[in-house]
């Protein structure tokens, strides 16, 4: 059995490196995630008089500004020998609107360290001979950064996949957990069942809110419509429908949620 495991590992390493996940993660951040962050910021940079919008973001190649003002691309070995940070400039399209006049420009907003052998590395795509000419070891798989001439590694952490349901079976029955993620916002959400058979939802500041009440608060008030939408009629559904049959409007449901959450000043007169 151990021999078979070794064969699988050997075959995997023939096509993949140990640092492949680090490089792919950084490439994804550079190619997609940074642009998503910029687009999220656009919504919060609008004032009554001035409107600022960010457009396409561009990551350049690792370079250095010399003493004479010239800009030269550098390789990882150059950064190591000269105690430099192997980093690339970050440019963004900036548009400023003021009193019906708009001005646009591409500006440099900073620099970002570049992972060695990644998509933005100046050695990316080089063959063994080209790597040797640039004083790079062809066996060096990269996956690290160079900060002030020193190699630095970001330790990868294992995390649950976002927007994917995970179902666990406990003493009270099944529990569904999901990490809802959109952009930079991430909220853990839990669906559980009480001993009485009531399905409850927990997310953000709301804890143990009956799902049926939440549906009614969102406008799905009629029990017949809820049953039709769910599509499966069983004891659990009947128990939940019966328990909250007294909530006849969205306002009643929202009042129930407010009282359960402890929000003051929400009790009906």
PDB file of N, CA and C in Angstrom, residues 7-89:
ATOM      1  N   UNK A   7       4.032   5.938  -5.503  1.00  0.00           N
ATOM      2  CA  UNK A   7       3.901   6.064  -6.959  1.00  0.00           C
ATOM      3  C   UNK A   7       2.983   7.230  -7.307  1.00  0.00           C
ATOM      4  N   UNK A   8       1.863   7.349  -6.581  1.00  0.00           N
ATOM      5  CA  UNK A   8       0.933   8.448  -6.834  1.00  0.00           C
ATOM      6  C   UNK A   8       1.593   9.799  -6.576  1.00  0.00           C
ATOM      7  N   UNK A   9       2.356   9.879  -5.490  1.00  0.00           N
ATOM      8  CA  UNK A   9       3.041  11.134  -5.166  1.00  0.00           C
ATOM      9  C   UNK A   9       4.072  11.475  -6.230  1.00  0.00           C
ATOM     10  N   UNK A  10       4.826  10.460  -6.667  1.00  0.00           N
ATOM     11  CA  UNK A  10       5.844  10.687  -7.691  1.00  0.00           C
ATOM     12  C   UNK A  10       5.221  11.150  -8.999  1.00  0.00           C
ATOM     13  N   UNK A  11       4.112  10.519  -9.393  1.00  0.00           N
ATOM     14  CA  UNK A  11       3.435  10.900 -10.634  1.00  0.00           C
ATOM     15  C   UNK A  11       2.872  12.319 -10.543  1.00  0.00           C
ATOM     16  N   UNK A  12       2.363  12.658  -9.370  1.00  0.00           N
ATOM     17  CA  UNK A  12       1.823  14.012  -9.192  1.00  0.00           C
ATOM     18  C   UNK A  12       2.937  15.050  -9.311  1.00  0.00           C
ATOM     19  N   UNK A  13       4.075  14.783  -8.667  1.00  0.00           N
ATOM     20  CA  UNK A  13       5.173  15.743  -8.673  1.00  0.00           C
ATOM     21  C   UNK A  13       5.847  15.845 -10.029  1.00  0.00           C
ATOM     22  N   UNK A  14       5.617  14.860 -10.912  1.00  0.00           N
ATOM     23  CA  UNK A  14       6.150  14.958 -12.269  1.00  0.00           C
ATOM     24  C   UNK A  14       5.474  16.077 -13.050  1.00  0.00           C
ATOM     25  N   UNK A  15       4.229  16.369 -12.702  1.00  0.00           N
ATOM     26  CA  UNK A  15       3.462  17.386 -13.430  1.00  0.00           C
ATOM     27  C   UNK A  15       3.168  18.632 -12.595  1.00  0.00           C
ATOM     28  N   UNK A  16       3.335  18.533 -11.285  1.00  0.00           N
ATOM     29  CA  UNK A  16       3.032  19.667 -10.413  1.00  0.00           C
ATOM     30  C   UNK A  16       4.185  19.877  -9.433  1.00  0.00           C
ATOM     31  N   UNK A  17       4.384  21.134  -9.028  1.00  0.00           N
ATOM     32  CA  UNK A  17       5.401  21.438  -8.028  1.00  0.00           C
ATOM     33  C   UNK A  17       4.747  21.628  -6.665  1.00  0.00           C
ATOM     34  N   UNK A  18       5.562  21.598  -5.633  1.00  0.00           N
ATOM     35  CA  UNK A  18       5.044  21.749  -4.277  1.00  0.00           C
ATOM     36  C   UNK A  18       4.546  23.170  -4.009  1.00  0.00           C
ATOM     37  N   UNK A  19       5.037  24.121  -4.798  1.00  0.00           N
ATOM     38  CA  UNK A  19       4.650  25.525  -4.578  1.00  0.00           C
ATOM     39  C   UNK A  19       3.644  25.999  -5.625  1.00  0.00           C
ATOM     40  N   UNK A  20       3.090  25.067  -6.382  1.00  0.00           N
ATOM     41  CA  UNK A  20       2.155  25.447  -7.447  1.00  0.00           C
ATOM     42  C   UNK A  20       0.939  26.192  -6.896  1.00  0.00           C
ATOM     43  N   UNK A  21       0.422  25.748  -5.756  1.00  0.00           N
ATOM     44  CA  UNK A  21      -0.767  26.399  -5.190  1.00  0.00           C
ATOM     45  C   UNK A  21      -0.465  27.839  -4.783  1.00  0.00           C
ATOM     46  N   UNK A  22       0.754  28.092  -4.262  1.00  0.00           N
ATOM     47  CA  UNK A  22       1.130  29.461  -3.897  1.00  0.00           C
ATOM     48  C   UNK A  22       1.145  30.375  -5.115  1.00  0.00           C
ATOM     49  N   UNK A  23       1.748  29.874  -6.197  1.00  0.00           N
ATOM     50  CA  UNK A  23       1.861  30.687  -7.414  1.00  0.00           C
ATOM     51  C   UNK A  23       0.493  30.919  -8.038  1.00  0.00           C
ATOM     52  N   UNK A  24      -0.333  29.873  -8.101  1.00  0.00           N
ATOM     53  CA  UNK A  24      -1.673  30.020  -8.680  1.00  0.00           C
ATOM     54  C   UNK A  24      -2.521  30.991  -7.865  1.00  0.00           C
ATOM     55  N   UNK A  25      -2.395  30.922  -6.551  1.00  0.00           N
ATOM     56  CA  UNK A  25      -3.159  31.814  -5.687  1.00  0.00           C
ATOM     57  C   UNK A  25      -2.770  33.272  -5.930  1.00  0.00           C
ATOM     58  N   UNK A  26      -1.471  33.533  -6.031  1.00  0.00           N
ATOM     59  CA  UNK A  26      -1.014  34.907  -6.270  1.00  0.00           C
ATOM     60  C   UNK A  26      -1.407  35.382  -7.663  1.00  0.00           C
ATOM     61  N   UNK A  27      -1.302  34.498  -8.655  1.00  0.00           N
ATOM     62  CA  UNK A  27      -1.717  34.865 -10.012  1.00  0.00           C
ATOM     63  C   UNK A  27      -3.193  35.248 -10.048  1.00  0.00           C
ATOM     64  N   UNK A  28      -4.024  34.477  -9.343  1.00  0.00           N
ATOM     65  CA  UNK A  28      -5.449  34.789  -9.284  1.00  0.00           C
ATOM     66  C   UNK A  28      -5.713  36.125  -8.611  1.00  0.00           C
ATOM     67  N   UNK A  29      -4.916  36.426  -7.580  1.00  0.00           N
ATOM     68  CA  UNK A  29      -5.050  37.710  -6.889  1.00  0.00           C
ATOM     69  C   UNK A  29      -4.700  38.871  -7.816  1.00  0.00           C
ATOM     70  N   UNK A  30      -3.615  38.712  -8.565  1.00  0.00           N
ATOM     71  CA  UNK A  30      -3.157  39.764  -9.473  1.00  0.00           C
ATOM     72  C   UNK A  30      -4.115  39.946 -10.644  1.00  0.00           C
ATOM     73  N   UNK A  31      -4.566  38.840 -11.225  1.00  0.00           N
ATOM     74  CA  UNK A  31      -5.345  38.899 -12.463  1.00  0.00           C
ATOM     75  C   UNK A  31      -6.817  39.212 -12.234  1.00  0.00           C
ATOM     76  N   UNK A  32      -7.360  38.850 -11.082  1.00  0.00           N
ATOM     77  CA  UNK A  32      -8.801  39.015 -10.871  1.00  0.00           C
ATOM     78  C   UNK A  32      -9.161  39.771  -9.591  1.00  0.00           C
ATOM     79  N   UNK A  33      -8.586  39.353  -8.473  1.00  0.00           N
ATOM     80  CA  UNK A  33      -9.048  39.858  -7.174  1.00  0.00           C
ATOM     81  C   UNK A  33      -8.789  41.354  -6.996  1.00  0.00           C
ATOM     82  N   UNK A  34      -7.639  41.847  -7.443  1.00  0.00           N
ATOM     83  CA  UNK A  34      -7.347  43.270  -7.272  1.00  0.00           C
ATOM     84  C   UNK A  34      -8.372  44.119  -8.009  1.00  0.00           C
ATOM     85  N   UNK A  35      -8.730  43.701  -9.225  1.00  0.00           N
ATOM     86  CA  UNK A  35      -9.722  44.446  -9.994  1.00  0.00           C
ATOM     87  C   UNK A  35     -11.082  44.430  -9.294  1.00  0.00           C
ATOM     88  N   UNK A  36     -11.433  43.297  -8.692  1.00  0.00           N
ATOM     89  CA  UNK A  36     -12.695  43.209  -7.959  1.00  0.00           C
ATOM     90  C   UNK A  36     -12.708  44.173  -6.776  1.00  0.00           C
ATOM     91  N   UNK A  37     -11.585  44.283  -6.077  1.00  0.00           N
ATOM     92  CA  UNK A  37     -11.493  45.202  -4.939  1.00  0.00           C
ATOM     93  C   UNK A  37     -11.677  46.644  -5.402  1.00  0.00           C
ATOM     94  N   UNK A  38     -11.052  46.985  -6.527  1.00  0.00           N
ATOM     95  CA  UNK A  38     -11.181  48.340  -7.072  1.00  0.00           C
ATOM     96  C   UNK A  38     -12.631  48.642  -7.432  1.00  0.00           C
ATOM     97  N   UNK A  39     -13.315  47.692  -8.043  1.00  0.00           N
ATOM     98  CA  UNK A  39     -14.714  47.895  -8.429  1.00  0.00           C
ATOM     99  C   UNK A  39     -15.616  48.048  -7.208  1.00  0.00           C
ATOM    100  N   UNK A  40     -15.288  47.368  -6.107  1.00  0.00           N
ATOM    101  CA  UNK A  40     -16.059  47.525  -4.874  1.00  0.00           C
ATOM    102  C   UNK A  40     -15.887  48.923  -4.289  1.00  0.00           C
ATOM    103  N   UNK A  41     -14.686  49.489  -4.429  1.00  0.00           N
ATOM    104  CA  UNK A  41     -14.418  50.815  -3.875  1.00  0.00           C
ATOM    105  C   UNK A  41     -15.163  51.906  -4.623  1.00  0.00           C
ATOM    106  N   UNK A  42     -15.471  51.674  -5.892  1.00  0.00           N
ATOM    107  CA  UNK A  42     -16.157  52.691  -6.689  1.00  0.00           C
ATOM    108  C   UNK A  42     -17.462  53.145  -6.054  1.00  0.00           C
ATOM    109  N   UNK A  43     -18.161  52.232  -5.383  1.00  0.00           N
ATOM    110  CA  UNK A  43     -19.463  52.558  -4.812  1.00  0.00           C
ATOM    111  C   UNK A  43     -19.359  53.511  -3.623  1.00  0.00           C
ATOM    112  N   UNK A  44     -18.192  53.573  -2.985  1.00  0.00           N
ATOM    113  CA  UNK A  44     -18.055  54.367  -1.761  1.00  0.00           C
ATOM    114  C   UNK A  44     -17.305  55.680  -1.973  1.00  0.00           C
ATOM    115  N   UNK A  45     -16.971  56.021  -3.207  1.00  0.00           N
ATOM    116  CA  UNK A  45     -16.205  57.230  -3.469  1.00  0.00           C
ATOM    117  C   UNK A  45     -17.022  58.255  -4.251  1.00  0.00           C
ATOM    118  N   UNK A  46     -18.281  58.393  -3.875  1.00  0.00           N
ATOM    119  CA  UNK A  46     -19.160  59.354  -4.535  1.00  0.00           C
ATOM    120  C   UNK A  46     -19.588  60.407  -3.514  1.00  0.00           C
ATOM    121  N   UNK A  47     -19.275  61.653  -3.795  1.00  0.00           N
ATOM    122  CA  UNK A  47     -19.629  62.767  -2.928  1.00  0.00           C
ATOM    123  C   UNK A  47     -20.645  63.651  -3.652  1.00  0.00           C
ATOM    124  N   UNK A  48     -21.226  64.602  -2.943  1.00  0.00           N
ATOM    125  CA  UNK A  48     -22.211  65.490  -3.561  1.00  0.00           C
ATOM    126  C   UNK A  48     -21.583  66.355  -4.649  1.00  0.00           C
ATOM    127  N   UNK A  49     -20.346  66.792  -4.427  1.00  0.00           N
ATOM    128  CA  UNK A  49     -19.695  67.694  -5.380  1.00  0.00           C
ATOM    129  C   UNK A  49     -18.689  66.984  -6.278  1.00  0.00           C
ATOM    130  N   UNK A  50     -17.984  66.020  -5.724  1.00  0.00           N
ATOM    131  CA  UNK A  50     -16.922  65.345  -6.471  1.00  0.00           C
ATOM    132  C   UNK A  50     -17.232  63.861  -6.577  1.00  0.00           C
ATOM    133  N   UNK A  51     -17.054  63.334  -7.774  1.00  0.00           N
ATOM    134  CA  UNK A  51     -17.254  61.900  -7.999  1.00  0.00           C
ATOM    135  C   UNK A  51     -15.947  61.303  -8.511  1.00  0.00           C
ATOM    136  N   UNK A  52     -15.417  60.355  -7.761  1.00  0.00           N
ATOM    137  CA  UNK A  52     -14.152  59.712  -8.123  1.00  0.00           C
ATOM    138  C   UNK A  52     -14.426  58.261  -8.494  1.00  0.00           C
ATOM    139  N   UNK A  53     -13.940  57.870  -9.650  1.00  0.00           N
ATOM    140  CA  UNK A  53     -14.139  56.494 -10.103  1.00  0.00           C
ATOM    141  C   UNK A  53     -12.811  55.878 -10.527  1.00  0.00           C
ATOM    142  N   UNK A  54     -12.634  54.619 -10.119  1.00  0.00           N
ATOM    143  CA  UNK A  54     -11.475  53.856 -10.549  1.00  0.00           C
ATOM    144  C   UNK A  54     -11.874  52.969 -11.716  1.00  0.00           C
ATOM    145  N   UNK A  55     -10.979  52.829 -12.674  1.00  0.00           N
ATOM    146  CA  UNK A  55     -11.232  51.970 -13.825  1.00  0.00           C
ATOM    147  C   UNK A  55     -10.368  50.724 -13.788  1.00  0.00           C
ATOM    148  N   UNK A  56      -9.776  50.419 -14.920  1.00  0.00           N
ATOM    149  CA  UNK A  56      -8.972  49.205 -15.038  1.00  0.00           C
ATOM    150  C   UNK A  56      -7.649  49.373 -14.306  1.00  0.00           C
ATOM    151  N   UNK A  57      -7.271  48.351 -13.574  1.00  0.00           N
ATOM    152  CA  UNK A  57      -6.003  48.371 -12.852  1.00  0.00           C
ATOM    153  C   UNK A  57      -4.977  47.544 -13.613  1.00  0.00           C
ATOM    154  N   UNK A  58      -3.738  48.011 -13.615  1.00  0.00           N
ATOM    155  CA  UNK A  58      -2.670  47.347 -14.364  1.00  0.00           C
ATOM    156  C   UNK A  58      -1.469  47.109 -13.453  1.00  0.00           C
ATOM    157  N   UNK A  59      -0.941  45.911 -13.528  1.00  0.00           N
ATOM    158  CA  UNK A  59       0.272  45.558 -12.787  1.00  0.00           C
ATOM    159  C   UNK A  59       1.409  45.467 -13.790  1.00  0.00           C
ATOM    160  N   UNK A  60       2.461  46.248 -13.584  1.00  0.00           N
ATOM    161  CA  UNK A  60       3.587  46.246 -14.508  1.00  0.00           C
ATOM    162  C   UNK A  60       4.542  45.092 -14.243  1.00  0.00           C
ATOM    163  N   UNK A  61       5.760  45.239 -14.739  1.00  0.00           N
ATOM    164  CA  UNK A  61       6.800  44.229 -14.526  1.00  0.00           C
ATOM    165  C   UNK A  61       7.733  44.696 -13.413  1.00  0.00           C
ATOM    166  N   UNK A  62       8.320  43.764 -12.675  1.00  0.00           N
ATOM    167  CA  UNK A  62       9.244  44.155 -11.611  1.00  0.00           C
ATOM    168  C   UNK A  62      10.374  45.024 -12.165  1.00  0.00           C
ATOM    169  N   UNK A  63      10.564  46.199 -11.578  1.00  0.00           N
ATOM    170  CA  UNK A  63      11.595  47.108 -12.072  1.00  0.00           C
ATOM    171  C   UNK A  63      12.174  47.912 -10.924  1.00  0.00           C
ATOM    172  N   UNK A  64      13.113  48.783 -11.276  1.00  0.00           N
ATOM    173  CA  UNK A  64      13.752  49.649 -10.289  1.00  0.00           C
ATOM    174  C   UNK A  64      14.049  50.987 -10.941  1.00  0.00           C
ATOM    175  N   UNK A  65      13.923  52.055 -10.180  1.00  0.00           N
ATOM    176  CA  UNK A  65      14.293  53.384 -10.652  1.00  0.00           C
ATOM    177  C   UNK A  65      15.729  53.649 -10.204  1.00  0.00           C
ATOM    178  N   UNK A  66      16.637  53.776 -11.166  1.00  0.00           N
ATOM    179  CA  UNK A  66      18.045  53.981 -10.856  1.00  0.00           C
ATOM    180  C   UNK A  66      18.290  55.408 -10.377  1.00  0.00           C
ATOM    181  N   UNK A  67      19.520  55.665  -9.926  1.00  0.00           N
ATOM    182  CA  UNK A  67      19.877  56.982  -9.403  1.00  0.00           C
ATOM    183  C   UNK A  67      19.771  58.068 -10.464  1.00  0.00           C
ATOM    184  N   UNK A  68      19.990  57.706 -11.736  1.00  0.00           N
ATOM    185  CA  UNK A  68      19.917  58.695 -12.813  1.00  0.00           C
ATOM    186  C   UNK A  68      18.495  58.901 -13.333  1.00  0.00           C
ATOM    187  N   UNK A  69      17.507  58.220 -12.701  1.00  0.00           N
ATOM    188  CA  UNK A  69      16.118  58.372 -13.108  1.00  0.00           C
ATOM    189  C   UNK A  69      15.632  57.350 -14.109  1.00  0.00           C
ATOM    190  N   UNK A  70      16.522  56.540 -14.641  1.00  0.00           N
ATOM    191  CA  UNK A  70      16.126  55.520 -15.614  1.00  0.00           C
ATOM    192  C   UNK A  70      15.414  54.364 -14.913  1.00  0.00           C
ATOM    193  N   UNK A  71      14.506  53.720 -15.653  1.00  0.00           N
ATOM    194  CA  UNK A  71      13.738  52.593 -15.116  1.00  0.00           C
ATOM    195  C   UNK A  71      14.164  51.323 -15.832  1.00  0.00           C
ATOM    196  N   UNK A  72      14.612  50.336 -15.075  1.00  0.00           N
ATOM    197  CA  UNK A  72      15.084  49.079 -15.654  1.00  0.00           C
ATOM    198  C   UNK A  72      14.368  47.897 -15.014  1.00  0.00           C
ATOM    199  N   UNK A  73      14.005  46.930 -15.855  1.00  0.00           N
ATOM    200  CA  UNK A  73      13.451  45.685 -15.323  1.00  0.00           C
ATOM    201  C   UNK A  73      14.541  44.908 -14.605  1.00  0.00           C
ATOM    202  N   UNK A  74      14.153  44.189 -13.569  1.00  0.00           N
ATOM    203  CA  UNK A  74      15.126  43.412 -12.805  1.00  0.00           C
ATOM    204  C   UNK A  74      14.667  41.966 -12.702  1.00  0.00           C
ATOM    205  N   UNK A  75      15.620  41.085 -12.438  1.00  0.00           N
ATOM    206  CA  UNK A  75      15.336  39.670 -12.222  1.00  0.00           C
ATOM    207  C   UNK A  75      15.469  39.374 -10.729  1.00  0.00           C
ATOM    208  N   UNK A  76      14.988  38.216 -10.293  1.00  0.00           N
ATOM    209  CA  UNK A  76      15.102  37.886  -8.865  1.00  0.00           C
ATOM    210  C   UNK A  76      16.532  37.927  -8.339  1.00  0.00           C
ATOM    211  N   UNK A  77      17.506  37.462  -9.141  1.00  0.00           N
ATOM    212  CA  UNK A  77      18.887  37.443  -8.660  1.00  0.00           C
ATOM    213  C   UNK A  77      19.414  38.863  -8.462  1.00  0.00           C
ATOM    214  N   UNK A  78      18.992  39.795  -9.327  1.00  0.00           N
ATOM    215  CA  UNK A  78      19.400  41.196  -9.175  1.00  0.00           C
ATOM    216  C   UNK A  78      18.871  41.770  -7.867  1.00  0.00           C
ATOM    217  N   UNK A  79      17.613  41.459  -7.569  1.00  0.00           N
ATOM    218  CA  UNK A  79      17.016  41.939  -6.324  1.00  0.00           C
ATOM    219  C   UNK A  79      17.756  41.389  -5.112  1.00  0.00           C
ATOM    220  N   UNK A  80      18.176  40.131  -5.186  1.00  0.00           N
ATOM    221  CA  UNK A  80      18.903  39.529  -4.063  1.00  0.00           C
ATOM    222  C   UNK A  80      20.268  40.185  -3.873  1.00  0.00           C
ATOM    223  N   UNK A  81      21.009  40.360  -4.979  1.00  0.00           N
ATOM    224  CA  UNK A  81      22.371  40.883  -4.891  1.00  0.00           C
ATOM    225  C   UNK A  81      22.403  42.348  -4.459  1.00  0.00           C
ATOM    226  N   UNK A  82      21.367  43.103  -4.818  1.00  0.00           N
ATOM    227  CA  UNK A  82      21.358  44.538  -4.514  1.00  0.00           C
ATOM    228  C   UNK A  82      20.457  44.880  -3.322  1.00  0.00           C
ATOM    229  N   UNK A  83      20.005  43.840  -2.626  1.00  0.00           N
ATOM    230  CA  UNK A  83      19.142  44.034  -1.448  1.00  0.00           C
ATOM    231  C   UNK A  83      17.898  44.862  -1.778  1.00  0.00           C
ATOM    232  N   UNK A  84      17.259  44.503  -2.897  1.00  0.00           N
ATOM    233  CA  UNK A  84      16.072  45.214  -3.354  1.00  0.00           C
ATOM    234  C   UNK A  84      14.823  44.388  -3.095  1.00  0.00           C
ATOM    235  N   UNK A  85      13.688  45.037  -3.163  1.00  0.00           N
ATOM    236  CA  UNK A  85      12.405  44.339  -3.115  1.00  0.00           C
ATOM    237  C   UNK A  85      11.950  44.066  -4.542  1.00  0.00           C
ATOM    238  N   UNK A  86      11.689  42.808  -4.839  1.00  0.00           N
ATOM    239  CA  UNK A  86      11.263  42.410  -6.186  1.00  0.00           C
ATOM    240  C   UNK A  86       9.791  42.765  -6.326  1.00  0.00           C
ATOM    241  N   UNK A  87       9.533  43.973  -6.828  1.00  0.00           N
ATOM    242  CA  UNK A  87       8.168  44.497  -6.855  1.00  0.00           C
ATOM    243  C   UNK A  87       7.872  45.163  -8.187  1.00  0.00           C
ATOM    244  N   UNK A  88       6.581  45.290  -8.480  1.00  0.00           N
ATOM    245  CA  UNK A  88       6.118  45.886  -9.734  1.00  0.00           C
ATOM    246  C   UNK A  88       5.216  47.075  -9.436  1.00  0.00           C
ATOM    247  N   UNK A  89       5.192  48.064 -10.336  1.00  0.00           N
ATOM    248  CA  UNK A  89       4.313  49.222 -10.135  1.00  0.00           C
ATOM    249  C   UNK A  89       2.853  48.867 -10.391  1.00  0.00           C
TER     250      UNK A  89
END
